[in-house]
mmCIF file of C-alpha atoms and ligand atoms in Angstrom:
data_model
loop_
_atom_site.group_PDB
_atom_site.id
_atom_site.type_symbol
_atom_site.label_atom_id
_atom_site.label_comp_id
_atom_site.label_asym_id
_atom_site.label_seq_id
_atom_site.Cartn_x
_atom_site.Cartn_y
_atom_site.Cartn_z
ATOM 1 C CA MET A 1 0.275 -0.236 0.419
ATOM 2 C CA GLU A 2 1.372 3.444 -0.837
ATOM 3 C CA THR A 3 1.553 6.450 1.691
ATOM 4 C CA VAL A 4 0.686 9.694 1.024
ATOM 5 C CA LEU A 5 1.123 12.864 3.302
ATOM 6 C CA VAL A 6 -2.096 15.461 3.423
ATOM 7 C CA THR A 7 -0.513 18.452 5.286
ATOM 8 C CA GLY A 8 -4.006 20.527 6.446
ATOM 9 C CA GLY A 9 -6.022 17.418 6.109
ATOM 10 C CA ALA A 10 -8.228 18.284 8.727
ATOM 11 C CA GLY A 11 -9.124 21.348 6.763
ATOM 12 C CA PHE A 12 -11.950 22.295 4.461
ATOM 13 C CA ILE A 13 -10.669 20.981 1.567
ATOM 14 C CA GLY A 14 -8.026 18.099 3.183
ATOM 15 C CA SER A 15 -10.459 16.503 4.938
ATOM 16 C CA HIS A 16 -12.335 15.668 1.313
ATOM 17 C CA LEU A 17 -9.527 14.969 -0.380
ATOM 18 C CA VAL A 18 -8.932 12.579 2.453
ATOM 19 C CA GLU A 19 -11.719 10.648 2.686
ATOM 20 C CA ARG A 20 -11.397 10.558 -1.643
ATOM 21 C CA LEU A 21 -7.661 8.825 -0.711
ATOM 22 C CA VAL A 22 -9.019 5.967 1.755
ATOM 23 C CA ALA A 23 -11.328 5.512 -0.584
ATOM 24 C CA GLU A 24 -8.977 4.983 -3.412
ATOM 25 C CA GLY A 25 -6.466 2.198 -1.279
ATOM 26 C CA PHE A 26 -3.880 4.779 0.016
ATOM 27 C CA ALA A 27 -2.211 4.595 3.023
ATOM 28 C CA VAL A 28 -3.216 8.817 4.409
ATOM 29 C CA ARG A 29 -0.997 10.381 7.088
ATOM 30 C CA VAL A 30 -2.428 13.568 7.619
ATOM 31 C CA LEU A 31 0.132 16.448 9.454
ATOM 32 C CA ASP A 32 -2.420 19.280 11.292
ATOM 33 C CA ASP A 33 -1.655 21.778 13.745
ATOM 34 C CA LEU A 34 -5.789 22.289 14.206
ATOM 35 C CA SER A 35 -4.989 25.359 13.939
ATOM 36 C CA SER A 36 -8.160 26.206 12.054
ATOM 37 C CA GLY A 37 -9.154 22.661 10.754
ATOM 38 C CA ARG A 38 -10.673 20.218 13.520
ATOM 39 C CA VAL A 39 -10.046 16.112 14.036
ATOM 40 C CA GLU A 40 -14.353 16.235 13.757
ATOM 41 C CA HIS A 41 -14.018 16.827 10.201
ATOM 42 C CA LEU A 42 -12.333 13.208 9.826
ATOM 43 C CA ALA A 43 -15.091 11.332 11.913
ATOM 44 C CA ALA A 44 -15.761 9.140 8.353
ATOM 45 C CA VAL A 45 -11.995 7.565 8.350
ATOM 46 C CA ARG A 46 -11.159 8.101 12.387
ATOM 47 C CA GLY A 47 -8.905 4.430 12.319
ATOM 48 C CA ARG A 48 -8.585 4.415 8.609
ATOM 49 C CA ILE A 49 -5.533 7.130 8.251
ATOM 50 C CA GLU A 50 -2.772 7.767 10.508
ATOM 51 C CA PHE A 51 -3.164 11.616 12.390
ATOM 52 C CA LEU A 52 -0.269 13.995 13.658
ATOM 53 C CA GLU A 53 -0.955 16.492 15.077
ATOM 54 C CA GLY A 54 2.134 18.684 14.266
ATOM 55 C CA ASP A 55 3.127 21.933 13.053
ATOM 56 C CA ILE A 56 5.238 22.474 9.402
ATOM 57 C CA ARG A 57 6.994 24.811 11.053
ATOM 58 C CA ASP A 58 8.739 22.104 12.727
ATOM 59 C CA GLY A 59 11.073 20.267 11.248
ATOM 60 C CA ASP A 60 10.977 17.080 13.191
ATOM 61 C CA ASP A 61 7.545 16.879 12.829
ATOM 62 C CA VAL A 62 7.957 17.342 8.906
ATOM 63 C CA ARG A 63 10.578 14.647 9.066
ATOM 64 C CA ARG A 64 8.317 12.521 10.941
ATOM 65 C CA ALA A 65 5.377 13.195 8.759
ATOM 66 C CA VAL A 66 7.134 12.540 5.191
ATOM 67 C CA ALA A 67 9.069 9.607 6.235
ATOM 68 C CA GLY A 68 8.092 6.578 3.980
ATOM 69 C CA CYS A 69 5.781 8.468 1.506
ATOM 70 C CA THR A 70 5.964 8.496 -1.989
ATOM 71 C CA ARG A 71 3.447 11.174 -2.233
ATOM 72 C CA VAL A 72 2.521 14.590 -0.490
ATOM 73 C CA PHE A 73 -0.652 17.288 -0.974
ATOM 74 C CA HIS A 74 0.746 20.252 0.881
ATOM 75 C CA LEU A 75 -2.692 22.102 1.576
ATOM 76 C CA ALA A 76 -1.410 23.801 5.246
ATOM 77 C CA ALA A 77 -1.654 27.212 5.280
ATOM 78 C CA VAL A 78 -2.865 30.740 7.100
ATOM 79 C CA VAL A 79 -5.819 30.756 4.859
ATOM 80 C CA SER A 80 -7.127 34.204 5.749
ATOM 81 C CA VAL A 81 -5.996 36.858 3.610
ATOM 82 C CA GLN A 82 -6.559 39.511 6.336
ATOM 83 C CA LYS A 83 -4.594 37.208 8.833
ATOM 84 C CA THR A 84 -1.552 37.676 6.472
ATOM 85 C CA VAL A 85 -2.318 41.593 6.407
ATOM 86 C CA GLU A 86 -2.890 41.841 10.285
ATOM 87 C CA ASP A 87 0.493 39.208 11.213
ATOM 88 C CA PRO A 88 2.805 38.976 7.789
ATOM 89 C CA LEU A 89 5.622 37.755 9.353
ATOM 90 C CA GLY A 90 3.898 35.054 11.163
ATOM 91 C CA SER A 91 1.743 34.040 8.185
ATOM 92 C CA ALA A 92 4.644 33.941 6.198
ATOM 93 C CA ALA A 93 6.822 31.311 8.559
ATOM 94 C CA VAL A 94 3.892 29.099 8.064
ATOM 95 C CA ASN A 95 2.940 29.610 4.304
ATOM 96 C CA GLU A 96 6.772 30.175 2.893
ATOM 97 C CA MET A 97 9.198 28.387 5.878
ATOM 98 C CA GLY A 98 6.504 26.026 6.676
ATOM 99 C CA SER A 99 6.739 25.065 2.873
ATOM 100 C CA LEU A 100 10.152 25.385 2.388
ATOM 101 C CA SER A 101 10.610 22.724 5.327
ATOM 102 C CA LEU A 102 7.902 21.105 3.868
ATOM 103 C CA LEU A 103 10.211 20.451 0.522
ATOM 104 C CA GLU A 104 13.595 20.314 2.111
ATOM 105 C CA ALA A 105 12.191 16.956 3.811
ATOM 106 C CA ALA A 106 10.539 15.765 1.169
ATOM 107 C CA ARG A 107 13.878 15.642 -1.089
ATOM 108 C CA ALA A 108 15.653 14.131 1.565
ATOM 109 C CA ALA A 109 13.138 11.489 1.839
ATOM 110 C CA GLY A 110 12.907 10.445 -1.406
ATOM 111 C CA VAL A 111 9.165 11.745 -2.021
ATOM 112 C CA ARG A 112 8.346 11.482 -5.628
ATOM 113 C CA ARG A 113 5.852 14.117 -6.193
ATOM 114 C CA VAL A 114 4.539 17.290 -4.624
ATOM 115 C CA VAL A 115 1.388 19.068 -5.060
ATOM 116 C CA PHE A 116 0.568 22.499 -3.435
ATOM 117 C CA ALA A 117 -2.179 24.108 -2.723
ATOM 118 C CA SER A 118 -1.952 27.336 -4.062
ATOM 119 C CA SER A 119 -4.715 30.353 -5.338
ATOM 120 C CA SER A 120 -6.070 32.555 -7.834
ATOM 121 C CA ALA A 121 -4.769 35.180 -5.466
ATOM 122 C CA VAL A 122 -1.699 35.155 -6.906
ATOM 123 C CA TYR A 123 -3.134 37.348 -10.177
ATOM 124 C CA GLY A 124 -4.476 40.452 -8.274
ATOM 125 C CA ASP A 125 -6.218 42.971 -9.723
ATOM 126 C CA ASP A 126 -4.807 41.772 -13.540
ATOM 127 C CA PRO A 127 -8.127 42.711 -15.285
ATOM 128 C CA ARG A 128 -7.836 40.519 -18.289
ATOM 129 C CA LEU A 129 -9.715 37.917 -18.086
ATOM 130 C CA PRO A 130 -10.060 34.882 -17.818
ATOM 131 C CA LYS A 131 -6.586 34.612 -16.373
ATOM 132 C CA ARG A 132 -4.435 32.512 -17.722
ATOM 133 C CA GLU A 133 -1.534 30.655 -16.092
ATOM 134 C CA ASP A 134 1.101 32.738 -18.518
ATOM 135 C CA HIS A 135 -0.588 36.350 -17.003
ATOM 136 C CA ALA A 136 1.945 38.420 -15.106
ATOM 137 C CA VAL A 137 1.364 38.153 -11.466
ATOM 138 C CA ARG A 138 0.458 41.164 -9.075
ATOM 139 C CA PRO A 139 -0.388 39.456 -6.014
ATOM 140 C CA ARG A 140 -1.935 41.873 -3.593
ATOM 141 C CA SER A 141 -1.556 40.983 -0.456
ATOM 142 C CA PRO A 142 1.024 38.717 1.994
ATOM 143 C CA TYR A 143 -1.191 35.838 1.558
ATOM 144 C CA ALA A 144 -0.564 36.033 -2.400
ATOM 145 C CA VAL A 145 3.343 36.649 -1.673
ATOM 146 C CA GLN A 146 3.638 33.675 0.387
ATOM 147 C CA LYS A 147 1.680 31.757 -2.049
ATOM 148 C CA LEU A 148 3.442 32.660 -5.004
ATOM 149 C CA ALA A 149 6.725 32.916 -3.232
ATOM 150 C CA ALA A 150 5.679 28.546 -2.392
ATOM 151 C CA GLU A 151 5.410 28.369 -6.282
ATOM 152 C CA HIS A 152 8.635 29.056 -6.648
ATOM 153 C CA TYR A 153 10.102 26.968 -4.483
ATOM 154 C CA LEU A 154 8.553 23.987 -5.739
ATOM 155 C CA SER A 155 9.997 24.885 -9.486
ATOM 156 C CA VAL A 156 13.252 25.531 -7.994
ATOM 157 C CA TYR A 157 13.215 21.736 -6.359
ATOM 158 C CA GLU A 158 12.102 20.922 -9.580
ATOM 159 C CA GLY A 159 14.997 22.192 -11.349
ATOM 160 C CA LEU A 160 17.785 21.782 -8.206
ATOM 161 C CA PHE A 161 16.460 18.227 -7.274
ATOM 162 C CA GLY A 162 14.543 16.860 -9.565
ATOM 163 C CA LEU A 163 11.838 16.589 -7.292
ATOM 164 C CA SER A 164 8.349 16.324 -9.600
ATOM 165 C CA THR A 165 6.183 19.447 -8.471
ATOM 166 C CA ALA A 166 2.966 21.282 -9.656
ATOM 167 C CA SER A 167 1.111 24.011 -8.190
ATOM 168 C CA LEU A 168 -2.685 24.111 -8.051
ATOM 169 C CA ARG A 169 -4.380 27.525 -8.433
ATOM 170 C CA PHE A 170 -7.329 27.414 -7.114
ATOM 171 C CA PHE A 171 -10.267 29.802 -7.342
ATOM 172 C CA ASN A 172 -13.165 30.176 -4.831
ATOM 173 C CA VAL A 173 -13.994 26.636 -3.666
ATOM 174 C CA PHE A 174 -17.208 26.005 -1.719
ATOM 175 C CA GLY A 175 -19.129 23.238 -0.717
ATOM 176 C CA PRO A 176 -19.613 21.067 3.363
ATOM 177 C CA ARG A 177 -17.268 21.853 6.110
ATOM 178 C CA GLN A 178 -16.148 25.424 5.305
ATOM 179 C CA ASP A 179 -16.599 27.471 8.138
ATOM 180 C CA PRO A 180 -19.011 30.294 7.781
ATOM 181 C CA SER A 181 -17.724 31.724 11.053
ATOM 182 C CA SER A 182 -15.888 34.756 10.454
ATOM 183 C CA PRO A 183 -16.462 37.637 8.057
ATOM 184 C CA TYR A 184 -13.869 36.729 5.968
ATOM 185 C CA SER A 185 -14.782 33.320 5.565
ATOM 186 C CA GLY A 186 -15.748 32.089 1.734
ATOM 187 C CA VAL A 187 -18.967 33.961 0.704
ATOM 188 C CA ILE A 188 -21.070 31.088 0.257
ATOM 189 C CA SER A 189 -20.788 29.697 3.731
ATOM 190 C CA ILE A 190 -22.175 32.931 4.954
ATOM 191 C CA PHE A 191 -24.609 33.442 2.740
ATOM 192 C CA LEU A 192 -26.105 29.682 3.437
ATOM 193 C CA THR A 193 -26.029 30.477 7.111
ATOM 194 C CA ARG A 194 -27.715 34.081 6.575
ATOM 195 C CA ALA A 195 -30.472 32.149 4.588
ATOM 196 C CA LEU A 196 -31.184 29.421 6.751
ATOM 197 C CA ALA A 197 -31.255 31.426 9.533
ATOM 198 C CA ASP A 198 -33.489 34.116 8.132
ATOM 199 C CA GLU A 199 -31.432 36.680 8.296
ATOM 200 C CA ALA A 200 -30.929 39.368 4.694
ATOM 201 C CA PRO A 201 -26.885 38.725 3.635
ATOM 202 C CA LEU A 202 -24.628 41.626 3.434
ATOM 203 C CA ILE A 203 -23.383 42.282 0.069
ATOM 204 C CA TYR A 204 -20.130 44.489 -0.236
ATOM 205 C CA GLY A 205 -20.321 46.978 -3.187
ATOM 206 C CA ASP A 206 -23.058 46.670 -5.671
ATOM 207 C CA GLY A 207 -22.577 42.997 -6.489
ATOM 208 C CA GLY A 208 -21.488 43.016 -9.541
ATOM 209 C CA GLN A 209 -18.205 41.338 -8.644
ATOM 210 C CA THR A 210 -17.952 37.994 -9.889
ATOM 211 C CA ARG A 211 -16.243 34.805 -8.924
ATOM 212 C CA ASP A 212 -15.479 31.512 -10.260
ATOM 213 C CA PHE A 213 -17.015 29.571 -7.443
ATOM 214 C CA ILE A 214 -15.377 25.361 -7.831
ATOM 215 C CA TYR A 215 -17.448 22.632 -5.591
ATOM 216 C CA VAL A 216 -14.794 20.739 -3.228
ATOM 217 C CA ALA A 217 -15.098 17.765 -4.333
ATOM 218 C CA ASP A 218 -13.871 18.864 -8.061
ATOM 219 C CA VAL A 219 -10.535 20.284 -6.472
ATOM 220 C CA VAL A 220 -10.300 16.903 -5.120
ATOM 221 C CA GLU A 221 -10.483 15.313 -8.231
ATOM 222 C CA ALA A 222 -8.029 18.051 -9.643
ATOM 223 C CA LEU A 223 -5.233 17.199 -6.738
ATOM 224 C CA LEU A 224 -5.323 13.784 -7.623
ATOM 225 C CA ARG A 225 -4.932 14.016 -11.076
ATOM 226 C CA ALA A 226 -2.135 16.190 -10.316
ATOM 227 C CA SER A 227 -0.732 13.588 -7.873
ATOM 228 C CA ARG A 228 -0.466 11.150 -10.670
ATOM 229 C CA SER A 229 0.592 13.227 -13.076
ATOM 230 C CA THR A 230 4.006 14.038 -14.014
ATOM 231 C CA GLU A 231 3.115 17.641 -15.747
ATOM 232 C CA VAL A 232 5.256 20.253 -13.633
ATOM 233 C CA GLY A 233 4.481 23.853 -13.063
ATOM 234 C CA VAL A 234 1.177 25.734 -12.129
ATOM 235 C CA PHE A 235 -2.366 24.771 -12.970
ATOM 236 C CA ASN A 236 -5.594 26.884 -12.794
ATOM 237 C CA VAL A 237 -8.131 25.064 -10.898
ATOM 238 C CA GLY A 238 -11.636 26.662 -11.378
ATOM 239 C CA THR A 239 -14.926 25.858 -13.599
ATOM 240 C CA GLY A 240 -14.314 28.820 -16.225
ATOM 241 C CA ARG A 241 -17.951 30.412 -15.091
ATOM 242 C CA GLU A 242 -18.240 33.329 -13.935
ATOM 243 C CA VAL A 243 -21.088 34.139 -10.845
ATOM 244 C CA ASP A 244 -22.074 37.503 -9.692
ATOM 245 C CA ILE A 245 -22.558 38.067 -5.987
ATOM 246 C CA LEU A 246 -26.235 39.307 -6.706
ATOM 247 C CA THR A 247 -26.783 35.989 -8.462
ATOM 248 C CA LEU A 248 -25.648 34.376 -5.710
ATOM 249 C CA TRP A 249 -27.662 35.521 -3.656
ATOM 250 C CA ARG A 250 -30.781 35.022 -5.844
ATOM 251 C CA GLU A 251 -29.836 31.387 -6.309
ATOM 252 C CA ILE A 252 -29.669 31.072 -2.414
ATOM 253 C CA ALA A 253 -32.420 32.514 -2.257
ATOM 254 C CA ALA A 254 -34.811 30.372 -4.307
ATOM 255 C CA LEU A 255 -33.308 26.934 -3.070
ATOM 256 C CA THR A 256 -33.950 28.664 1.044
ATOM 257 C CA GLY A 257 -37.380 30.320 0.430
ATOM 258 C CA CYS A 258 -35.271 32.948 2.011
ATOM 259 C CA GLY A 259 -37.323 36.058 1.046
ATOM 260 C CA ARG A 260 -34.488 38.947 2.799
ATOM 261 C CA SER A 261 -33.230 41.493 0.328
ATOM 262 C CA PRO A 262 -29.697 42.192 0.800
ATOM 263 C CA ARG A 263 -27.522 44.799 2.640
ATOM 264 C CA HIS A 264 -25.280 46.388 0.629
ATOM 265 C CA LEU A 265 -22.391 48.233 2.199
ATOM 266 C CA PRO A 266 -19.377 49.683 1.021
ATOM 267 C CA PRO A 267 -16.781 47.815 -1.602
ATOM 268 C CA ARG A 268 -14.396 45.896 0.716
ATOM 269 C CA PRO A 269 -10.639 47.385 -0.086
ATOM 270 C CA GLY A 270 -8.441 45.751 -2.036
ATOM 271 C CA ASP A 271 -11.568 43.647 -3.319
ATOM 272 C CA ILE A 272 -11.283 42.211 -7.660
ATOM 273 C CA ARG A 273 -13.632 42.910 -9.765
ATOM 274 C CA ARG A 274 -14.152 40.084 -11.362
ATOM 275 C CA SER A 275 -12.636 36.676 -11.700
ATOM 276 C CA VAL A 276 -12.306 33.903 -13.802
ATOM 277 C CA ALA A 277 -10.427 31.019 -14.613
ATOM 278 C CA ALA A 278 -8.936 29.413 -18.282
ATOM 279 C CA ILE A 279 -9.591 26.163 -17.481
ATOM 280 C CA ASP A 280 -7.414 24.886 -20.716
ATOM 281 C CA GLU A 281 -3.975 23.881 -19.349
ATOM 282 C CA ALA A 282 -5.510 21.388 -16.443
ATOM 283 C CA ALA A 283 -7.896 19.931 -19.403
ATOM 284 C CA GLY A 284 -5.311 19.169 -21.449
ATOM 285 C CA ARG A 285 -1.912 18.690 -19.369
ATOM 286 C CA LEU A 286 -4.166 16.974 -16.059
ATOM 287 C CA GLY A 287 -7.335 15.798 -17.461
ATOM 288 C CA PHE A 288 -9.124 17.778 -15.112
ATOM 289 C CA VAL A 289 -12.551 18.732 -16.218
ATOM 290 C CA PRO A 290 -15.111 19.882 -13.444
ATOM 291 C CA GLN A 291 -18.343 17.658 -13.015
ATOM 292 C CA VAL A 292 -20.111 18.935 -10.206
ATOM 293 C CA PRO A 293 -22.451 21.629 -11.988
ATOM 294 C CA PHE A 294 -22.809 24.858 -9.281
ATOM 295 C CA GLU A 295 -26.285 24.759 -8.724
ATOM 296 C CA GLU A 296 -25.718 20.881 -7.902
ATOM 297 C CA GLY A 297 -22.772 21.250 -5.613
ATOM 298 C CA LEU A 298 -24.729 24.599 -4.066
ATOM 299 C CA SER A 299 -27.779 22.275 -3.628
ATOM 300 C CA ARG A 300 -25.612 19.832 -1.436
ATOM 301 C CA THR A 301 -23.603 22.670 0.110
ATOM 302 C CA LEU A 302 -26.868 23.415 1.916
ATOM 303 C CA ALA A 303 -27.997 19.920 2.463
ATOM 304 C CA TRP A 304 -24.610 19.464 4.706
ATOM 305 C CA TYR A 305 -25.433 22.983 6.377
ATOM 306 C CA ARG A 306 -29.235 22.462 6.926
ATOM 307 C CA ARG A 307 -27.498 18.700 9.118
ATOM 308 C CA ALA A 308 -24.965 20.520 10.823
ATOM 309 C CA PRO A 309 -25.062 24.739 11.214
ATOM 310 C CA ALA A 310 -22.827 27.184 11.866
ATOM 311 C CA GLY A 311 -19.872 24.649 10.249
ATOM 312 C CA SER A 312 -20.176 22.373 13.049
HETATM 313 P P1 NAD B 1 -8.508 25.317 6.202
HETATM 314 O O1 NAD B 1 -7.954 26.523 7.110
HETATM 315 O O2 NAD B 1 -9.979 24.489 6.398
HETATM 316 O O3 NAD B 1 -7.331 24.244 5.598
HETATM 317 C C1 NAD B 1 -6.369 24.140 6.633
HETATM 318 C C2 NAD B 1 -5.568 23.228 7.225
HETATM 319 O O4 NAD B 1 -4.258 23.609 7.674
HETATM 320 C C3 NAD B 1 -6.221 23.303 8.495
HETATM 321 O O5 NAD B 1 -6.582 21.936 8.435
HETATM 322 C C4 NAD B 1 -5.366 24.066 9.479
HETATM 323 O O6 NAD B 1 -5.590 23.056 10.926
HETATM 324 C C5 NAD B 1 -3.801 23.435 8.943
HETATM 325 N N1 NAD B 1 -2.851 24.413 9.281
HETATM 326 C C6 NAD B 1 -2.659 25.637 9.232
HETATM 327 N N2 NAD B 1 -1.177 26.231 10.029
HETATM 328 C C7 NAD B 1 -0.780 24.859 10.053
HETATM 329 C C8 NAD B 1 0.362 24.482 10.665
HETATM 330 N N3 NAD B 1 1.667 25.646 10.921
HETATM 331 N N4 NAD B 1 1.261 23.448 10.613
HETATM 332 C C9 NAD B 1 -0.170 22.187 10.123
HETATM 333 N N5 NAD B 1 -0.954 22.451 9.697
HETATM 334 C C10 NAD B 1 -1.622 23.590 9.950
HETATM 335 O O7 NAD B 1 -8.671 26.189 4.896
HETATM 336 P P2 NAD B 1 -8.805 24.921 3.098
HETATM 337 O O8 NAD B 1 -9.598 26.021 2.216
HETATM 338 O O9 NAD B 1 -8.940 23.850 3.473
HETATM 339 O O10 NAD B 1 -7.625 25.945 2.130
HETATM 340 C C11 NAD B 1 -7.055 24.545 2.141
HETATM 341 C C12 NAD B 1 -5.906 25.093 1.160
HETATM 342 O O11 NAD B 1 -6.369 25.850 -0.338
HETATM 343 C C13 NAD B 1 -5.075 25.897 1.706
HETATM 344 O O12 NAD B 1 -3.233 26.191 1.407
HETATM 345 C C14 NAD B 1 -5.574 27.567 1.157
HETATM 346 O O13 NAD B 1 -4.377 28.525 1.094
HETATM 347 C C15 NAD B 1 -6.049 26.916 -0.190
HETATM 348 N N6 NAD B 1 -7.138 27.733 -0.937
HETATM 349 C C16 NAD B 1 -8.182 27.183 -0.478
HETATM 350 C C17 NAD B 1 -9.200 28.413 -0.817
HETATM 351 C C18 NAD B 1 -10.787 28.316 -0.649
HETATM 352 O O14 NAD B 1 -11.291 28.998 -1.673
HETATM 353 N N7 NAD B 1 -11.542 27.725 0.333
HETATM 354 C C19 NAD B 1 -8.270 29.130 -2.000
HETATM 355 C C20 NAD B 1 -7.239 28.941 -2.813
HETATM 356 C C21 NAD B 1 -6.354 28.484 -1.949
HETATM 357 C C1 UD1 B 2 -11.074 34.180 -2.083
HETATM 358 C C2 UD1 B 2 -10.245 33.407 -0.662
HETATM 359 C C3 UD1 B 2 -9.374 33.882 -1.114
HETATM 360 C C4 UD1 B 2 -8.597 33.413 -2.042
HETATM 361 C C5 UD1 B 2 -9.135 34.259 -3.108
HETATM 362 C C6 UD1 B 2 -8.749 33.690 -4.326
HETATM 363 C C7 UD1 B 2 -11.984 33.082 0.874
HETATM 364 C C8 UD1 B 2 -12.622 32.957 2.096
HETATM 365 N N1 UD1 B 2 -11.159 33.552 0.520
HETATM 366 O O1 UD1 B 2 -11.454 35.717 -1.586
HETATM 367 O O2 UD1 B 2 -8.596 33.021 0.289
HETATM 368 O O3 UD1 B 2 -6.882 33.651 -1.883
HETATM 369 O O4 UD1 B 2 -10.429 34.104 -3.017
HETATM 370 O O5 UD1 B 2 -8.854 32.608 -4.744
HETATM 371 O O6 UD1 B 2 -12.202 31.911 0.397
HETATM 372 N N2 UD1 B 2 -18.656 39.092 0.046
HETATM 373 C C9 UD1 B 2 -20.021 40.028 0.627
HETATM 374 N N3 UD1 B 2 -20.684 39.163 1.466
HETATM 375 C C10 UD1 B 2 -20.132 38.896 2.420
HETATM 376 C C11 UD1 B 2 -18.711 37.871 2.020
HETATM 377 C C12 UD1 B 2 -18.582 38.473 0.785
HETATM 378 O O7 UD1 B 2 -20.338 40.195 -0.587
HETATM 379 O O8 UD1 B 2 -20.980 38.562 3.216
HETATM 380 C C13 UD1 B 2 -18.309 39.499 -1.668
HETATM 381 C C14 UD1 B 2 -16.825 39.712 -1.186
HETATM 382 O O9 UD1 B 2 -16.763 41.030 -0.962
HETATM 383 C C15 UD1 B 2 -16.478 39.383 -2.763
HETATM 384 C C16 UD1 B 2 -16.908 38.463 -2.804
HETATM 385 O O10 UD1 B 2 -17.924 38.139 -2.236
HETATM 386 O O11 UD1 B 2 -16.572 40.331 -3.769
HETATM 387 C C17 UD1 B 2 -16.335 37.032 -2.510
HETATM 388 O O12 UD1 B 2 -15.766 37.023 -1.456
HETATM 389 P P1 UD1 B 2 -14.971 35.538 -0.573
HETATM 390 O O13 UD1 B 2 -15.293 34.207 -0.195
HETATM 391 O O14 UD1 B 2 -14.141 36.471 0.708
HETATM 392 O O15 UD1 B 2 -13.503 35.617 -1.341
HETATM 393 P P2 UD1 B 2 -12.473 36.024 -2.116
HETATM 394 O O16 UD1 B 2 -12.699 37.727 -1.476
HETATM 395 O O17 UD1 B 2 -12.377 36.247 -3.836
#
């Protein structure tokens, strides 16, 4: 049985990936410090995985975690853009140095392939659409700089040491287990929670801003395909479909029967107006084509929030 490591495996995306890897017959090890993840997210696979509570900043934890692994999925991160603005040094220690320490350990342990969870945030406010991997990057937050730095480290390790790597630039991921509790949580988790509580949504600006929302099961499929492939470099992971925030609320209102009208607040500083991925690189080189239509993803996510309100 092949052993694979998932850093951040107790998180929103990581826990879905772990479930899928177990179903595919891998021996799965998780390294997570539970700073934003929860062991309960792994309840369905408890007893069938190896869970290491540890920190990617700690060299010993990381070496123990990679020992004997053929592939690594690196998802552990400070994921809140706002937190990286408030604490650029502390978040860089995790997102940048933690990623480097993982690569160092992977190289030393003879890991074959590392797949990294990067972000569309690296594109920043470049107005060209759809966003393509060969567009110039314009990071606008410490978070985006840290993700970009980690991407570069992956490619340097590829060039210098022959460690096979891929960075996946996730667009806006949504699905069960996404934590809606902060104002900076994913907008779908917030809107669904408010609709179920019969509360009006808060919309920053006119609601005409757009995002490319991708369902978590599709992101897991992209991660798996990237780990099996030998293609190197960066790949967008989105759907290619642009949805504006007002339309998103209307869909959620229709699904939940919530009759509240949105309350508009001033736009968020730094908010990007439009975002949508070009997805032909991932399709052509990884064979990844998203399968879950947006409406279907919303219904599945709503069903989960109905059963487990407030992200529990
Ligand atoms: P999440 O917060 O649920 O998952 C992150 C996990 O990393 C958590 O379980 C957390 O406890 C763990 N972690 C944090 N710091 C750690 C450390 N020092 N050592 C060990 N573990 C640590 O967030 P998520 O949405 O599942 O994000 C997963 C990855 O995908 C992240 O790298 C994130 O930047 C990236 N990403 C997410 C989105 C999105 O829309 N959710 C978009 C782009 C990129
Ligand atoms: C998201 C990610 C970020 C990632 C980036 C690029 C989350 C929480 N953040 O930021 O980590 O780097 O994509 O991939 O997933 N909005 C409202 N009302 C609300 C909440 C949000 O109007 O209550 C608006 C926001 O102003 C924004 C849009 O909805 O215009 C999406 O917001 P959000 O889900 O926070 O995602 P991004 O800002 O795109």
